[in-house]
Structures are given as C-alpha cells and as structure tokens.
Amino acid sequence: LSWRSRRDVACFTAARQALVEQLGIEPGRQLRELQQAILEQDPTLDPPAAAAPSESGGQHGASNLPPQTRRLIGRQREVSEICELLIAGEQALVAVLGIGGSGKTRLAVAVGGELRGWASGGVYLVRLADTRDRASVLPRIADAVGLTGASEESLPDALARRLGERRTVLILDNLEQLLHAGALIADLAAQAPELRALGTSQLPLRLSSERVFPLGPLDREDAVALFVERARTHDAGFELTDGDPHDLARICELLDDMPVAIELA
C-alpha cells in the first residue's frame, strides 16, 4: 500500500476500536466498504490532481492560496524583499518572524501571490496551527501539493522529486508549533533544488540554512490607513474630519500599530 493508504487504514482501525470500546458497535456498511476499497487501492478514491502548472511565462502556476478580497495596506517593502530572497534561493527557508497579530500570514500569502507567475511548479499554503505532531508535516505538504504517493517510493523521496522538478513555493504557516520539524524542511529543500520555502513563526527555528526576516509593526501612516479602510467596511459613509487623524494616530499608537489589533478595533 502507498503511504497515504496505510495512513487511511490506520485511521479506520483507530475509529473501529473507539466505536467498539466506547459504544459497543461495529462500523457501518459504508465504512466497511470504504476500508475494502482502500485495501484494494480502488482508483476512484484517488484525490483530484492539482492543476497543471503553466508553461508560458507570466501566467500563474497551480496554487491553493485563499482568495484575497482586501488589498494589503503597507508592507510593500517587505513583500519585495522576501520575494527577492526566495528567488535567490540561497537559504533553505526564509522565516517571517513576528509576534502574534503582526500580520505574518497575510504577508506570506501576499508574497505567494506575487510569485505565482514565477513559480511554474505552483505556490502552496500549508497550515500548521492545529498540529504539534512532527510526523504530520510531510503528509500535510503532500496533501497541499496534490501528491498521491506511490508504493515504490517513500514520502520524503516522493516529495523531493515532486518539489524539485519545477520552481515551487511552499508557505508553511505557524511553524512555531513545530520548531523540531525544521530539520525536515531543511532536508527536503536540500533534495529539491527548485523548492523555495517560506515560513511564518513567532520563534526562530535555529537552522543554519534559515534566513530570519523580522516583521515589526506597521508604519503609523499605514496603520491609520488600515483603520480607515476597515472602518469603511462597516460604514461606507465614514469620512475623516479635521480632528480624526490625530485621534486615529493615538489609537494606533495604543495598539502598537499591529494589524490584527487594528482590525479588531
């Protein structure tokens, strides 16, 4: 069985054990049929393939980035600098480092959007906020890039082959949950020369191949502009009066000019 099938069978076994021990019942017919289909490697269970990357210059490669319905205010310098670091490819991982609420994920997604035309292998977001299991990192990356796995190949080898064929950007969000998984990313990048990894974290991973990009608060002018734009989403007629800029600057100062705090305010 492929690594994915083995994982699915293990999930079924754990679910059956829980049902028997806690409720005294066996799985229903549909679950039993699904288990049999997995064991037989039924091709109808294969996930849809990721969209084929574009060969023509200037067009987007495949991507699972969420749609951005709001423009990014400020951070243009940061986006440009991180793009340059990733394109240069001198580090296995560029880590955007900042406290909670500084807008790390929003910035990383904006960088990914900028690089879609360059990354012929695609740009993929891997969310890690809800896990602390090191063993789940590579399967989550595989799911994000649409890798189905193969029985003849280990998951690390299959990922290295997939990610090393074309310029591919992986955005690994909330790496502070899995600091001990940094070595996995470094090893993967070492085997996949076309891979570019961008992480977000509140803590450095302390890798020799890591480039830390500190992310601070917004400039005051951008912080006020963000406040005004978000205010207008609640009241389309909101307009600044003579005294408002000073008051808004004071509010943003009290919020340390942090994007998420401004959003909430």
Coordinates of C-alpha atoms in Angstrom, one line a residue:
L1 CA 0.0 0.0 0.0
S2 CA 1.1 3.6 -0.6
W3 CA 1.9 5.8 2.5
R4 CA -1.5 7.5 2.0
S5 CA -3.4 4.2 2.0
R6 CA -1.5 3.0 5.1
R7 CA -2.5 6.2 6.9
D8 CA -6.1 5.8 5.9
V9 CA -6.2 2.2 7.1
A10 CA -4.7 3.2 10.4
C11 CA -7.4 5.9 10.8
F12 CA -10.1 3.3 10.1
T13 CA -8.6 0.9 12.7
A14 CA -8.4 3.5 15.3
A15 CA -12.0 4.6 14.6
R16 CA -13.3 1.0 14.8
Q17 CA -11.5 0.4 18.1
A18 CA -13.1 3.6 19.6
L19 CA -16.6 2.6 18.4
V20 CA -16.2 -0.9 19.9
E21 CA -14.7 0.2 23.2
Q22 CA -16.9 3.2 23.8
L23 CA -20.2 2.3 22.2
G24 CA -20.1 -1.4 21.7
I25 CA -20.8 -1.2 18.0
E26 CA -19.0 -2.1 14.8
P27 CA -18.6 0.4 11.9
G28 CA -21.5 0.6 9.5
R29 CA -21.6 -0.8 6.0
Q30 CA -20.4 2.3 4.3
L31 CA -17.2 2.5 6.4
R32 CA -16.5 -1.2 5.9
E33 CA -16.9 -0.8 2.1
L34 CA -14.6 2.2 2.2
Q35 CA -12.0 0.2 4.1
Q36 CA -12.2 -2.6 1.5
A37 CA -11.8 0.0 -1.3
I38 CA -8.7 1.4 0.3
L39 CA -7.2 -2.1 0.7
E40 CA -7.9 -2.8 -2.9
Q41 CA -6.5 0.6 -3.9
D42 CA -9.6 1.5 -5.8
P43 CA -8.7 4.2 -8.3
T44 CA -12.0 6.0 -7.7
L45 CA -10.6 7.1 -4.3
D46 CA -7.6 9.0 -5.8
P47 CA -7.8 12.7 -5.0
P48 CA -8.1 15.1 -7.9
A49 CA -4.8 16.0 -9.4
A50 CA -3.5 19.5 -8.7
A51 CA -4.0 21.9 -11.6
A52 CA -1.2 21.6 -14.1
P53 CA 1.4 24.3 -13.8
S54 CA 1.5 26.8 -16.7
E55 CA 4.5 26.6 -19.1
S56 CA 4.0 30.0 -20.6
G57 CA 5.8 33.0 -18.9
G58 CA 3.7 35.4 -16.9
Q59 CA 0.8 33.0 -16.3
H60 CA 0.1 31.6 -12.9
G61 CA 1.1 28.1 -11.8
A62 CA -1.1 25.9 -9.6
S63 CA -2.0 27.3 -6.2
N64 CA -4.2 26.7 -3.2
L65 CA -3.8 30.2 -1.8
P66 CA -7.0 31.7 -0.4
P67 CA -8.6 34.5 -2.4
Q68 CA -7.6 37.9 -1.1
T69 CA -10.7 40.2 -1.1
R70 CA -8.9 43.0 0.7
R71 CA -5.8 44.8 -0.5
L72 CA -2.7 44.7 1.6
I73 CA -2.0 48.0 3.2
G74 CA 1.6 48.8 3.8
R75 CA 4.3 46.0 3.7
Q76 CA 5.2 46.7 0.1
R77 CA 8.9 46.8 1.0
E78 CA 8.6 43.6 3.0
V79 CA 6.9 41.8 0.1
S80 CA 9.5 42.9 -2.3
E81 CA 12.5 41.9 -0.1
I82 CA 11.0 38.5 0.7
C83 CA 10.4 37.8 -3.0
E84 CA 14.0 38.7 -3.8
L85 CA 15.2 36.3 -1.0
L86 CA 13.1 33.4 -2.3
I87 CA 14.0 33.9 -5.9
A88 CA 17.7 34.0 -5.0
G89 CA 17.2 30.6 -3.2
E90 CA 20.3 30.9 -1.1
Q91 CA 18.6 29.6 2.1
A92 CA 16.5 26.5 2.6
L93 CA 13.9 28.5 4.5
V94 CA 13.0 32.2 4.8
A95 CA 11.2 32.6 8.1
V96 CA 9.0 35.6 8.7
L97 CA 9.4 36.2 12.4
G98 CA 7.0 38.3 14.5
I99 CA 4.7 38.3 17.5
G100 CA 1.0 37.3 17.2
G101 CA -1.0 39.9 15.4
S102 CA 1.8 41.3 13.3
G103 CA 0.2 40.0 10.1
K104 CA 2.7 37.3 9.2
T105 CA 0.3 35.0 7.4
R106 CA -1.3 37.9 5.4
L107 CA 2.2 39.0 4.3
A108 CA 3.3 35.5 3.4
V109 CA 0.1 34.9 1.3
A110 CA 0.8 38.3 -0.5
V111 CA 4.3 37.1 -1.3
G112 CA 2.9 33.9 -2.6
G113 CA 0.5 35.8 -4.9
E114 CA 3.4 37.9 -6.2
L115 CA 5.4 34.8 -7.0
R116 CA 2.7 32.8 -8.8
G117 CA 3.9 33.9 -12.2
W118 CA 7.5 33.0 -11.4
A119 CA 6.8 29.6 -9.6
S120 CA 6.0 27.3 -12.5
G121 CA 5.6 24.4 -10.1
G122 CA 3.0 26.3 -8.0
V123 CA 2.5 28.1 -4.7
Y124 CA 1.0 26.2 -1.9
L125 CA -0.1 27.2 1.6
V126 CA 0.4 24.5 4.4
R127 CA -1.4 25.4 7.6
L128 CA 0.2 24.0 10.7
A129 CA -1.6 25.9 13.5
D130 CA -3.6 22.9 14.6
T131 CA -0.9 20.3 14.9
R132 CA 2.2 19.7 17.1
D133 CA 2.9 16.3 15.5
R134 CA 6.2 16.3 13.6
A135 CA 5.1 13.2 11.7
S136 CA 2.1 15.1 10.2
V137 CA 4.2 17.8 8.4
L138 CA 5.2 15.9 5.3
P139 CA 1.7 14.4 4.8
R140 CA 0.2 17.9 5.0
I141 CA 2.7 19.2 2.5
A142 CA 1.8 16.2 0.2
D143 CA -1.9 17.0 0.6
A144 CA -1.3 20.6 -0.3
V145 CA 0.6 19.9 -3.5
G146 CA -1.7 17.1 -4.6
L147 CA 0.8 14.3 -4.2
T148 CA -0.9 10.9 -4.2
G149 CA 2.1 8.8 -3.2
A150 CA 3.5 5.6 -4.6
S151 CA 4.2 2.2 -3.1
E152 CA 7.7 2.1 -4.5
E153 CA 8.8 5.4 -3.0
S154 CA 8.9 6.8 0.5
L155 CA 7.0 10.0 1.2
P156 CA 10.2 12.1 1.6
D157 CA 11.6 10.9 -1.7
A158 CA 8.3 11.4 -3.5
L159 CA 8.0 14.9 -2.2
A160 CA 11.6 15.7 -3.1
R161 CA 11.0 14.5 -6.6
R162 CA 7.8 16.5 -6.9
L163 CA 9.1 19.7 -5.5
G164 CA 12.4 19.6 -7.2
E165 CA 11.1 19.4 -10.8
R166 CA 9.9 23.0 -11.1
R167 CA 10.2 26.2 -9.1
T168 CA 7.7 25.6 -6.3
V169 CA 7.0 27.9 -3.3
L170 CA 5.8 26.3 0.0
I171 CA 4.3 28.6 2.6
L172 CA 4.5 26.9 6.0
D173 CA 2.2 28.8 8.4
N174 CA 2.7 28.8 12.2
L175 CA 6.0 26.9 12.3
E176 CA 6.4 27.8 16.0
Q177 CA 4.1 24.9 16.7
L178 CA 6.7 22.6 15.2
L179 CA 10.1 24.0 15.8
H180 CA 11.5 20.5 15.9
A181 CA 10.3 19.9 12.4
G182 CA 12.7 22.5 10.9
A183 CA 15.2 19.7 10.1
L184 CA 12.6 18.0 7.9
I185 CA 12.1 21.2 5.9
A186 CA 15.9 21.7 5.5
D187 CA 16.4 18.1 4.4
L188 CA 13.5 18.4 1.9
A189 CA 14.9 21.6 0.5
A190 CA 18.4 20.1 0.2
Q191 CA 17.0 17.3 -2.0
A192 CA 14.7 19.6 -4.0
P193 CA 16.8 22.3 -5.7
E194 CA 13.8 24.1 -7.2
L195 CA 11.9 24.3 -3.9
R196 CA 11.5 27.7 -2.1
A197 CA 10.2 27.5 1.5
L198 CA 8.6 30.5 3.3
G199 CA 7.6 30.0 6.9
T200 CA 5.8 32.1 9.5
S201 CA 6.7 31.8 13.1
Q202 CA 6.8 33.5 16.4
L203 CA 10.1 31.8 17.2
P204 CA 13.3 31.1 15.1
L205 CA 13.9 27.5 14.1
R206 CA 17.6 28.0 14.6
L207 CA 18.6 26.3 11.4
S208 CA 21.9 27.1 9.8
S209 CA 20.1 27.3 6.5
E210 CA 17.3 29.6 7.8
R211 CA 17.1 33.3 6.9
V212 CA 15.1 35.2 9.5
F213 CA 13.0 38.1 8.3
P214 CA 11.8 40.1 11.4
L215 CA 8.4 41.6 11.0
G216 CA 7.6 44.6 13.1
P217 CA 4.5 46.9 13.4
L218 CA 3.1 48.9 10.6
D219 CA 4.3 52.4 9.8
R220 CA 2.0 54.9 11.6
E221 CA 0.7 56.3 8.3
D222 CA -0.2 52.8 7.1
A223 CA -1.7 51.8 10.4
V224 CA -4.1 54.8 10.2
A225 CA -4.9 54.0 6.6
L226 CA -5.7 50.4 7.6
F227 CA -8.0 51.7 10.4
V228 CA -9.8 53.9 8.0
E229 CA -10.3 51.2 5.3
R230 CA -11.7 48.7 7.9
A231 CA -14.0 51.4 9.3
R232 CA -15.4 51.9 5.9
T233 CA -16.3 48.2 5.6
H234 CA -18.7 48.8 8.5
D235 CA -19.8 52.3 7.5
A236 CA -19.4 53.1 3.8
G237 CA -20.0 56.8 4.5
F238 CA -17.2 57.1 7.0
E239 CA -15.1 60.2 6.3
L240 CA -12.3 61.8 8.3
T241 CA -13.0 65.2 9.9
D242 CA -10.3 67.7 11.0
G243 CA -9.6 66.1 14.4
D244 CA -9.8 62.5 13.3
P245 CA -6.2 61.9 12.0
H246 CA -4.7 62.9 15.4
D247 CA -7.2 60.7 17.3
L248 CA -6.7 57.7 14.9
A249 CA -2.9 58.1 15.2
R250 CA -3.3 57.9 19.0
I251 CA -5.5 54.8 18.8
C252 CA -3.0 53.1 16.5
E253 CA -0.2 54.1 18.9
L254 CA -2.0 52.4 21.8
L255 CA -2.5 49.3 19.6
D256 CA 1.3 49.3 18.9
D257 CA 0.4 49.7 15.2
M258 CA -0.3 46.0 15.0
P259 CA -2.5 45.0 12.0
V260 CA -4.7 42.4 13.8
A261 CA -5.3 44.7 16.8
I262 CA -6.3 47.5 14.4
E263 CA -8.6 45.1 12.6
L264 CA -10.3 44.2 15.9
A265 CA -10.5 47.9 17.0

